[in-house]
Amino acid sequence: MKKDLHPTYGPVAFRDRSTGRITVTRSTLAGRPLDAVVEVDGTTYPVVDVDITSDSHPFWTGTARTLDNEGRVEKFRRRYEGRA
């Protein structure tokens, strides 16, 4: 690899804003100046707050809503029946 070409790659903690769960992984965000830090198992990591993770996403938590699929065609026909 060429020197000073690639971004710094290191450990970063991602924190879910809605659940507070922290996941430590490696990211290129380690080289950026981040305001907050968090301590996990005695080690300090820069922390990135994210809105949605698999811990809070409705699809993964089982709280996803299903839309009413019945009646859509009938509703469309009622609305546009006389305009053909």
PDB file of C-alpha atoms in Angstrom:
ATOM      1  CA  MET A   1       0.000   0.000   0.000  1.00  0.00           C
ATOM      2  CA  LYS A   2       1.138   3.505  -0.693  1.00  0.00           C
ATOM      3  CA  LYS A   3       1.971   5.626   2.305  1.00  0.00           C
ATOM      4  CA  ASP A   4      -0.544   8.349   3.348  1.00  0.00           C
ATOM      5  CA  LEU A   5      -3.032   7.288   0.678  1.00  0.00           C
ATOM      6  CA  HIS A   6      -5.431   5.076   2.619  1.00  0.00           C
ATOM      7  CA  PRO A   7      -7.534   6.219   5.586  1.00  0.00           C
ATOM      8  CA  THR A   8      -6.744   5.036   9.084  1.00  0.00           C
ATOM      9  CA  TYR A   9      -8.541   1.777   9.907  1.00  0.00           C
ATOM     10  CA  GLY A  10      -9.098   0.943  13.555  1.00  0.00           C
ATOM     11  CA  PRO A  11     -11.562   0.030  16.297  1.00  0.00           C
ATOM     12  CA  VAL A  12     -14.662   2.208  16.707  1.00  0.00           C
ATOM     13  CA  ALA A  13     -17.753   1.783  18.895  1.00  0.00           C
ATOM     14  CA  PHE A  14     -21.168   2.269  17.296  1.00  0.00           C
ATOM     15  CA  ARG A  15     -23.970   3.148  19.735  1.00  0.00           C
ATOM     16  CA  ASP A  16     -27.662   2.747  18.883  1.00  0.00           C
ATOM     17  CA  ARG A  17     -29.467   5.898  20.022  1.00  0.00           C
ATOM     18  CA  SER A  18     -32.778   4.195  20.745  1.00  0.00           C
ATOM     19  CA  THR A  19     -31.547   1.116  22.629  1.00  0.00           C
ATOM     20  CA  GLY A  20     -28.118   2.208  23.872  1.00  0.00           C
ATOM     21  CA  ARG A  21     -26.470  -1.014  22.651  1.00  0.00           C
ATOM     22  CA  ILE A  22     -22.786  -0.614  21.793  1.00  0.00           C
ATOM     23  CA  THR A  23     -21.041  -2.623  19.085  1.00  0.00           C
ATOM     24  CA  VAL A  24     -17.279  -2.442  18.689  1.00  0.00           C
ATOM     25  CA  THR A  25     -15.908  -3.055  15.214  1.00  0.00           C
ATOM     26  CA  ARG A  26     -13.201  -1.731  12.931  1.00  0.00           C
ATOM     27  CA  SER A  27     -13.884   1.245  10.674  1.00  0.00           C
ATOM     28  CA  THR A  28     -12.194   4.011   8.716  1.00  0.00           C
ATOM     29  CA  LEU A  29     -13.978   6.456  11.046  1.00  0.00           C
ATOM     30  CA  ALA A  30     -11.180   5.769  13.543  1.00  0.00           C
ATOM     31  CA  GLY A  31      -8.992   8.319  11.758  1.00  0.00           C
ATOM     32  CA  ARG A  32     -11.548  11.127  12.000  1.00  0.00           C
ATOM     33  CA  PRO A  33     -11.776  13.411  15.002  1.00  0.00           C
ATOM     34  CA  LEU A  34     -14.796  12.243  16.987  1.00  0.00           C
ATOM     35  CA  ASP A  35     -16.136  14.191  19.951  1.00  0.00           C
ATOM     36  CA  ALA A  36     -17.331  11.345  22.152  1.00  0.00           C
ATOM     37  CA  VAL A  37     -15.526   8.335  23.568  1.00  0.00           C
ATOM     38  CA  VAL A  38     -16.855   5.324  25.429  1.00  0.00           C
ATOM     39  CA  GLU A  39     -15.162   2.727  27.604  1.00  0.00           C
ATOM     40  CA  VAL A  40     -15.906  -0.921  26.834  1.00  0.00           C
ATOM     41  CA  ASP A  41     -14.220  -3.660  28.888  1.00  0.00           C
ATOM     42  CA  GLY A  42     -11.565  -1.246  30.120  1.00  0.00           C
ATOM     43  CA  THR A  43     -10.631   0.041  26.661  1.00  0.00           C
ATOM     44  CA  THR A  44     -11.557   3.508  25.398  1.00  0.00           C
ATOM     45  CA  TYR A  45     -12.997   3.753  21.873  1.00  0.00           C
ATOM     46  CA  PRO A  46     -14.268   6.668  19.811  1.00  0.00           C
ATOM     47  CA  VAL A  47     -18.055   6.355  19.589  1.00  0.00           C
ATOM     48  CA  VAL A  48     -20.393   7.010  16.649  1.00  0.00           C
ATOM     49  CA  ASP A  49     -24.095   7.397  17.439  1.00  0.00           C
ATOM     50  CA  VAL A  50     -26.373   5.784  14.838  1.00  0.00           C
ATOM     51  CA  ASP A  51     -30.162   5.949  14.530  1.00  0.00           C
ATOM     52  CA  ILE A  52     -30.937   2.389  13.440  1.00  0.00           C
ATOM     53  CA  THR A  53     -29.105  -0.898  13.933  1.00  0.00           C
ATOM     54  CA  SER A  54     -30.232  -4.506  13.813  1.00  0.00           C
ATOM     55  CA  ASP A  55     -31.019  -4.107  17.519  1.00  0.00           C
ATOM     56  CA  SER A  56     -33.708  -1.474  16.866  1.00  0.00           C
ATOM     57  CA  HIS A  57     -34.810  -1.948  13.227  1.00  0.00           C
ATOM     58  CA  PRO A  58     -38.462  -3.079  13.032  1.00  0.00           C
ATOM     59  CA  PHE A  59     -37.668  -5.870  10.577  1.00  0.00           C
ATOM     60  CA  TRP A  60     -35.136  -7.490  12.893  1.00  0.00           C
ATOM     61  CA  THR A  61     -37.059  -6.902  16.127  1.00  0.00           C
ATOM     62  CA  GLY A  62     -40.319  -8.371  14.817  1.00  0.00           C
ATOM     63  CA  THR A  63     -42.337  -5.193  15.305  1.00  0.00           C
ATOM     64  CA  ALA A  64     -42.709  -4.438  11.600  1.00  0.00           C
ATOM     65  CA  ARG A  65     -46.150  -3.326  10.461  1.00  0.00           C
ATOM     66  CA  THR A  66     -47.783  -4.960   7.496  1.00  0.00           C
ATOM     67  CA  LEU A  67     -49.783  -2.716   5.244  1.00  0.00           C
ATOM     68  CA  ASP A  68     -53.333  -3.538   4.267  1.00  0.00           C
ATOM     69  CA  ASN A  69     -52.954  -5.232   0.886  1.00  0.00           C
ATOM     70  CA  GLU A  70     -56.595  -6.187   0.535  1.00  0.00           C
ATOM     71  CA  GLY A  71     -58.810  -3.587  -1.009  1.00  0.00           C
ATOM     72  CA  ARG A  72     -56.130  -1.610  -2.816  1.00  0.00           C
ATOM     73  CA  VAL A  73     -57.341  -2.604  -6.264  1.00  0.00           C
ATOM     74  CA  GLU A  74     -60.943  -1.960  -5.285  1.00  0.00           C
ATOM     75  CA  LYS A  75     -60.028   1.417  -3.862  1.00  0.00           C
ATOM     76  CA  PHE A  76     -58.198   2.284  -7.099  1.00  0.00           C
ATOM     77  CA  ARG A  77     -61.184   1.195  -9.195  1.00  0.00           C
ATOM     78  CA  ARG A  78     -63.633   3.218  -7.073  1.00  0.00           C
ATOM     79  CA  ARG A  79     -61.474   6.306  -7.362  1.00  0.00           C
ATOM     80  CA  TYR A  80     -60.819   6.130 -11.107  1.00  0.00           C
ATOM     81  CA  GLU A  81     -63.778   4.119 -12.405  1.00  0.00           C
ATOM     82  CA  GLY A  82     -65.507   6.880 -14.332  1.00  0.00           C
ATOM     83  CA  ARG A  83     -62.319   8.365 -15.875  1.00  0.00           C
ATOM     84  CA  ALA A  84     -61.559   5.950 -18.704  1.00  0.00           C
TER      85      ALA A  84
END
